[in-house]
Amino acid sequence: MPLISEEPQIPESAQGPRVTPATGRTAPTPRPVPGPRSAATPRPGRPGPGPARPAPPAQRAHPAPAAPARPQPTENRSAPQVQLIPAPAGGALDAAEEAVDLLLESGRAPGDILVLTTGEQHPWAVHELSFGEAAYWAQQDAGDDVFFADASAVDRAKPRPVVVVAANGDAGDAVARALPVARDRAAALLIVCGDPQTINSALGAGV
C-alpha cells in the first residue's frame, strides 16, 4: 500500500512584532477642556448640561493667550449675543415662552429676563396693567420675576441680562424699531422669535 506522507505542520508564531515603548516619557492622558458657560447661551430644544467646571490652577501649565478672551463676548453689555428662533407671527409668543422656560431650566434667574412683544401683549402684562400702570411697573423695579412689556414701551424697560423679543405683530417696522432698543437693554443675550425674513431685515438695518 502506498504511503501518503503528511505535510509537516508549520508552527505558528506565538509572538507578534514587538513594540518597544518610547523611553524616557509616558504619553500624557488628555484632559477635557471646559468650554464657556452655557447658561447664558442656551440652545433652543434642549437645555445645556449646566455650568462648566473650571480646571484647577495646577492644570494650566501652558498659558494660552487667546483663552481668557473667549467667554467674555456673551457678557459684554455693548454687544450681546443674538439668537434667532424662527416662528410664524402667530406662534412667536409661544416660541418666546418656550425660550423663557429653557432659560429658567438652564439656571437663569427669573429676574434676569425681560420679554417684549411687538404685537398683541402677553396675557400677564394685560392682567397686571388692569391694576394700574404704577403697580405694573413697580414689579419691574422689584426685579424678582420675568417681566413682560409691550415693545412700544421699551424705553421704560430697564436693562436685564437676557431680553426675549416676540415678533408677534405683522408690521415689520415695529420689529425694526424694537430690536435696536431691545439690544441695548440686553446685557448678555438677545433672543428674537418670529419670521426670519422680517427679523433678518431688521438685523441688517443696524441691529
mmCIF file of C-alpha atoms in Angstrom:
data_model
loop_
_atom_site.group_PDB
_atom_site.id
_atom_site.type_symbol
_atom_site.label_atom_id
_atom_site.label_comp_id
_atom_site.label_asym_id
_atom_site.label_seq_id
_atom_site.Cartn_x
_atom_site.Cartn_y
_atom_site.Cartn_z
ATOM 1 C CA MET A 1 0.000 0.000 0.000
ATOM 2 C CA PRO A 2 1.486 3.378 -0.936
ATOM 3 C CA LEU A 3 2.170 5.635 1.952
ATOM 4 C CA ILE A 4 0.722 9.149 1.946
ATOM 5 C CA SER A 5 3.162 11.423 3.544
ATOM 6 C CA GLU A 6 1.726 14.085 5.808
ATOM 7 C CA GLU A 7 2.839 17.635 5.253
ATOM 8 C CA PRO A 8 4.823 18.920 8.152
ATOM 9 C CA GLN A 9 2.871 21.424 10.187
ATOM 10 C CA ILE A 10 4.359 24.877 10.295
ATOM 11 C CA PRO A 11 4.209 26.103 13.874
ATOM 12 C CA GLU A 12 2.501 29.480 14.192
ATOM 13 C CA SER A 13 4.460 32.180 15.865
ATOM 14 C CA ALA A 14 3.017 32.877 19.279
ATOM 15 C CA GLN A 15 4.529 36.271 19.413
ATOM 16 C CA GLY A 16 3.837 39.196 17.122
ATOM 17 C CA PRO A 17 6.231 42.007 16.353
ATOM 18 C CA ARG A 18 7.492 43.639 19.462
ATOM 19 C CA VAL A 19 6.741 47.305 20.015
ATOM 20 C CA THR A 20 9.221 48.928 22.234
ATOM 21 C CA PRO A 21 7.748 51.810 24.237
ATOM 22 C CA ALA A 22 9.317 55.200 23.910
ATOM 23 C CA THR A 23 11.949 55.605 26.542
ATOM 24 C CA GLY A 24 12.003 58.466 28.975
ATOM 25 C CA ARG A 25 8.405 59.654 28.579
ATOM 26 C CA THR A 26 4.920 58.455 29.247
ATOM 27 C CA ALA A 27 2.168 59.743 26.962
ATOM 28 C CA PRO A 28 0.099 62.288 28.909
ATOM 29 C CA THR A 29 -3.545 61.480 29.454
ATOM 30 C CA PRO A 30 -5.653 64.064 27.565
ATOM 31 C CA ARG A 31 -7.911 66.123 29.791
ATOM 32 C CA PRO A 32 -11.230 67.625 28.655
ATOM 33 C CA VAL A 33 -11.100 71.347 28.144
ATOM 34 C CA PRO A 34 -14.070 73.100 29.749
ATOM 35 C CA GLY A 35 -15.967 75.340 27.366
ATOM 36 C CA PRO A 36 -17.656 78.669 28.103
ATOM 37 C CA ARG A 37 -20.660 78.762 30.418
ATOM 38 C CA SER A 38 -23.704 77.516 28.555
ATOM 39 C CA ALA A 39 -26.245 79.121 30.875
ATOM 40 C CA ALA A 40 -26.054 82.419 29.027
ATOM 41 C CA THR A 41 -26.462 80.880 25.620
ATOM 42 C CA PRO A 42 -28.895 78.022 25.862
ATOM 43 C CA ARG A 43 -29.664 76.133 22.783
ATOM 44 C CA PRO A 44 -33.387 76.013 21.949
ATOM 45 C CA GLY A 45 -34.683 72.486 22.046
ATOM 46 C CA ARG A 46 -32.674 71.171 24.962
ATOM 47 C CA PRO A 47 -31.107 72.944 27.945
ATOM 48 C CA GLY A 48 -27.374 72.707 28.262
ATOM 49 C CA PRO A 49 -25.636 70.332 30.667
ATOM 50 C CA GLY A 50 -25.091 73.108 33.185
ATOM 51 C CA PRO A 51 -22.214 75.419 34.047
ATOM 52 C CA ALA A 52 -18.816 74.065 33.054
ATOM 53 C CA ARG A 53 -16.391 73.379 35.866
ATOM 54 C CA PRO A 54 -13.216 75.459 35.593
ATOM 55 C CA ALA A 55 -9.990 73.492 35.526
ATOM 56 C CA PRO A 56 -7.871 73.654 38.694
ATOM 57 C CA PRO A 57 -4.913 76.048 38.528
ATOM 58 C CA ALA A 58 -2.487 73.103 38.507
ATOM 59 C CA GLN A 59 -3.721 72.038 35.072
ATOM 60 C CA ARG A 60 -2.995 75.387 33.498
ATOM 61 C CA ALA A 61 0.673 74.590 32.899
ATOM 62 C CA HIS A 62 0.898 76.166 29.462
ATOM 63 C CA PRO A 63 -0.626 79.650 29.159
ATOM 64 C CA ALA A 64 -2.954 80.205 26.226
ATOM 65 C CA PRO A 65 -3.187 83.921 25.411
ATOM 66 C CA ALA A 66 -6.485 83.643 23.485
ATOM 67 C CA ALA A 67 -8.345 81.525 26.042
ATOM 68 C CA PRO A 68 -9.281 84.238 28.596
ATOM 69 C CA ALA A 69 -10.975 86.341 25.910
ATOM 70 C CA ARG A 70 -13.357 83.622 24.656
ATOM 71 C CA PRO A 71 -16.077 83.617 27.360
ATOM 72 C CA GLN A 72 -16.289 87.406 27.518
ATOM 73 C CA PRO A 73 -18.407 88.376 24.444
ATOM 74 C CA THR A 74 -21.622 86.876 25.870
ATOM 75 C CA GLU A 75 -21.302 89.105 28.948
ATOM 76 C CA ASN A 76 -20.310 92.266 27.076
ATOM 77 C CA ARG A 77 -23.059 94.799 27.665
ATOM 78 C CA SER A 78 -22.340 96.651 24.409
ATOM 79 C CA ALA A 79 -22.535 93.545 22.199
ATOM 80 C CA PRO A 80 -24.924 90.860 23.455
ATOM 81 C CA GLN A 81 -25.148 87.567 21.656
ATOM 82 C CA VAL A 82 -28.133 87.420 19.288
ATOM 83 C CA GLN A 83 -30.178 84.249 18.753
ATOM 84 C CA LEU A 84 -32.974 83.864 16.217
ATOM 85 C CA ILE A 85 -35.803 81.374 16.796
ATOM 86 C CA PRO A 86 -37.845 81.007 13.587
ATOM 87 C CA ALA A 87 -41.595 81.114 14.148
ATOM 88 C CA PRO A 88 -44.651 82.487 12.344
ATOM 89 C CA ALA A 89 -46.026 85.743 13.673
ATOM 90 C CA GLY A 90 -48.929 83.864 15.253
ATOM 91 C CA GLY A 91 -46.565 81.481 17.072
ATOM 92 C CA ALA A 92 -43.861 83.964 18.088
ATOM 93 C CA LEU A 93 -45.282 84.465 21.575
ATOM 94 C CA ASP A 94 -45.412 80.723 22.203
ATOM 95 C CA ALA A 95 -41.821 80.409 20.994
ATOM 96 C CA ALA A 96 -40.791 83.210 23.354
ATOM 97 C CA GLU A 97 -42.456 81.456 26.294
ATOM 98 C CA GLU A 98 -40.628 78.229 25.427
ATOM 99 C CA ALA A 99 -37.355 80.158 25.282
ATOM 100 C CA VAL A 100 -38.061 81.582 28.738
ATOM 101 C CA ASP A 101 -38.752 78.089 30.087
ATOM 102 C CA LEU A 102 -35.424 76.859 28.699
ATOM 103 C CA LEU A 103 -33.595 79.814 30.198
ATOM 104 C CA LEU A 104 -35.083 79.121 33.618
ATOM 105 C CA GLU A 105 -34.289 75.407 33.352
ATOM 106 C CA SER A 106 -30.685 76.221 32.436
ATOM 107 C CA GLY A 107 -30.233 78.255 35.611
ATOM 108 C CA ARG A 108 -31.214 81.806 34.720
ATOM 109 C CA ALA A 109 -32.969 83.683 37.485
ATOM 110 C CA PRO A 110 -36.479 84.923 36.612
ATOM 111 C CA GLY A 111 -35.417 88.484 37.354
ATOM 112 C CA ASP A 112 -32.753 88.234 34.631
ATOM 113 C CA ILE A 113 -35.327 88.021 31.832
ATOM 114 C CA LEU A 114 -37.305 90.716 30.022
ATOM 115 C CA VAL A 115 -39.851 89.724 27.355
ATOM 116 C CA LEU A 116 -41.014 92.259 24.768
ATOM 117 C CA THR A 117 -43.916 91.818 22.346
ATOM 118 C CA THR A 118 -44.226 93.770 19.093
ATOM 119 C CA GLY A 119 -47.900 92.895 18.554
ATOM 120 C CA GLU A 120 -50.518 91.682 20.999
ATOM 121 C CA GLN A 121 -49.375 91.977 24.599
ATOM 122 C CA HIS A 122 -48.663 88.951 26.743
ATOM 123 C CA PRO A 123 -51.698 87.941 28.869
ATOM 124 C CA TRP A 124 -49.672 88.518 32.045
ATOM 125 C CA ALA A 125 -48.995 92.130 31.065
ATOM 126 C CA VAL A 126 -52.664 92.689 30.210
ATOM 127 C CA HIS A 127 -53.724 91.309 33.588
ATOM 128 C CA GLU A 128 -51.216 93.313 35.601
ATOM 129 C CA LEU A 129 -51.956 96.552 33.749
ATOM 130 C CA SER A 130 -55.582 96.175 34.804
ATOM 131 C CA PHE A 131 -54.421 97.140 38.322
ATOM 132 C CA GLY A 132 -52.801 100.322 37.059
ATOM 133 C CA GLU A 133 -49.503 101.241 35.458
ATOM 134 C CA ALA A 134 -47.876 102.193 38.753
ATOM 135 C CA ALA A 135 -48.345 98.712 40.198
ATOM 136 C CA TYR A 136 -47.360 97.158 36.874
ATOM 137 C CA TRP A 137 -44.021 98.981 36.527
ATOM 138 C CA ALA A 138 -43.308 98.503 40.228
ATOM 139 C CA GLN A 139 -42.944 94.793 39.503
ATOM 140 C CA GLN A 140 -40.176 95.587 37.057
ATOM 141 C CA ASP A 141 -38.418 97.622 39.738
ATOM 142 C CA ALA A 142 -38.700 94.687 42.163
ATOM 143 C CA GLY A 143 -36.746 92.576 39.691
ATOM 144 C CA ASP A 144 -37.713 89.236 41.205
ATOM 145 C CA ASP A 145 -39.628 87.742 38.267
ATOM 146 C CA VAL A 146 -39.802 87.623 34.475
ATOM 147 C CA PHE A 147 -41.200 90.927 33.238
ATOM 148 C CA PHE A 148 -43.395 91.212 30.116
ATOM 149 C CA ALA A 149 -43.808 94.522 28.329
ATOM 150 C CA ASP A 150 -45.004 95.942 25.042
ATOM 151 C CA ALA A 151 -42.191 96.842 22.669
ATOM 152 C CA SER A 152 -43.665 100.316 22.252
ATOM 153 C CA ALA A 153 -42.891 100.940 25.932
ATOM 154 C CA VAL A 154 -39.362 99.540 25.727
ATOM 155 C CA ASP A 155 -37.930 102.952 26.661
ATOM 156 C CA ARG A 156 -39.316 102.395 30.167
ATOM 157 C CA ALA A 157 -37.896 98.886 30.374
ATOM 158 C CA LYS A 158 -34.738 98.548 32.433
ATOM 159 C CA PRO A 159 -31.722 96.567 31.200
ATOM 160 C CA ARG A 160 -31.602 92.893 32.078
ATOM 161 C CA PRO A 161 -29.087 90.153 31.243
ATOM 162 C CA VAL A 162 -31.480 88.493 28.779
ATOM 163 C CA VAL A 163 -34.096 90.117 26.548
ATOM 164 C CA VAL A 164 -36.538 87.975 24.570
ATOM 165 C CA VAL A 165 -38.438 89.649 21.737
ATOM 166 C CA ALA A 166 -41.628 88.052 20.395
ATOM 167 C CA ALA A 167 -42.150 89.480 16.907
ATOM 168 C CA ASN A 168 -45.842 88.587 17.028
ATOM 169 C CA GLY A 169 -47.053 91.550 15.001
ATOM 170 C CA ASP A 170 -47.443 91.754 11.249
ATOM 171 C CA ALA A 171 -45.738 95.143 10.922
ATOM 172 C CA GLY A 172 -42.074 94.817 10.065
ATOM 173 C CA ASP A 173 -41.409 98.432 11.010
ATOM 174 C CA ALA A 174 -42.478 97.673 14.601
ATOM 175 C CA VAL A 175 -39.863 94.929 14.757
ATOM 176 C CA ALA A 176 -37.253 97.204 13.212
ATOM 177 C CA ARG A 177 -37.956 99.860 15.851
ATOM 178 C CA ALA A 178 -37.975 97.411 18.737
ATOM 179 C CA LEU A 179 -34.816 95.412 18.035
ATOM 180 C CA PRO A 180 -32.201 98.181 18.372
ATOM 181 C CA VAL A 181 -33.620 99.246 21.749
ATOM 182 C CA ALA A 182 -34.017 95.630 22.850
ATOM 183 C CA ARG A 183 -30.365 95.023 22.033
ATOM 184 C CA ASP A 184 -29.397 97.988 24.192
ATOM 185 C CA ARG A 185 -31.435 96.562 27.066
ATOM 186 C CA ALA A 186 -29.805 93.102 26.788
ATOM 187 C CA ALA A 187 -26.612 92.807 28.816
ATOM 188 C CA ALA A 188 -25.674 89.292 27.659
ATOM 189 C CA LEU A 189 -28.226 87.706 25.322
ATOM 190 C CA LEU A 190 -30.914 88.865 22.884
ATOM 191 C CA ILE A 191 -33.356 86.208 21.655
ATOM 192 C CA VAL A 192 -35.706 87.136 18.815
ATOM 193 C CA CYS A 193 -38.662 84.885 17.954
ATOM 194 C CA GLY A 194 -40.527 85.433 14.707
ATOM 195 C CA ASP A 195 -40.377 85.394 10.931
ATOM 196 C CA PRO A 196 -36.714 85.035 9.878
ATOM 197 C CA GLN A 197 -37.058 87.290 6.820
ATOM 198 C CA THR A 198 -38.595 90.128 8.843
ATOM 199 C CA ILE A 199 -36.052 89.744 11.640
ATOM 200 C CA ASN A 200 -33.048 89.475 9.328
ATOM 201 C CA SER A 201 -34.162 92.619 7.540
ATOM 202 C CA ALA A 202 -34.303 94.423 10.874
ATOM 203 C CA LEU A 203 -30.970 92.947 11.931
ATOM 204 C CA GLY A 204 -29.389 94.044 8.679
ATOM 205 C CA ALA A 205 -30.759 97.533 9.210
ATOM 206 C CA GLY A 206 -28.418 98.105 12.105
ATOM 207 C CA VAL A 207 -29.038 95.685 14.948
#
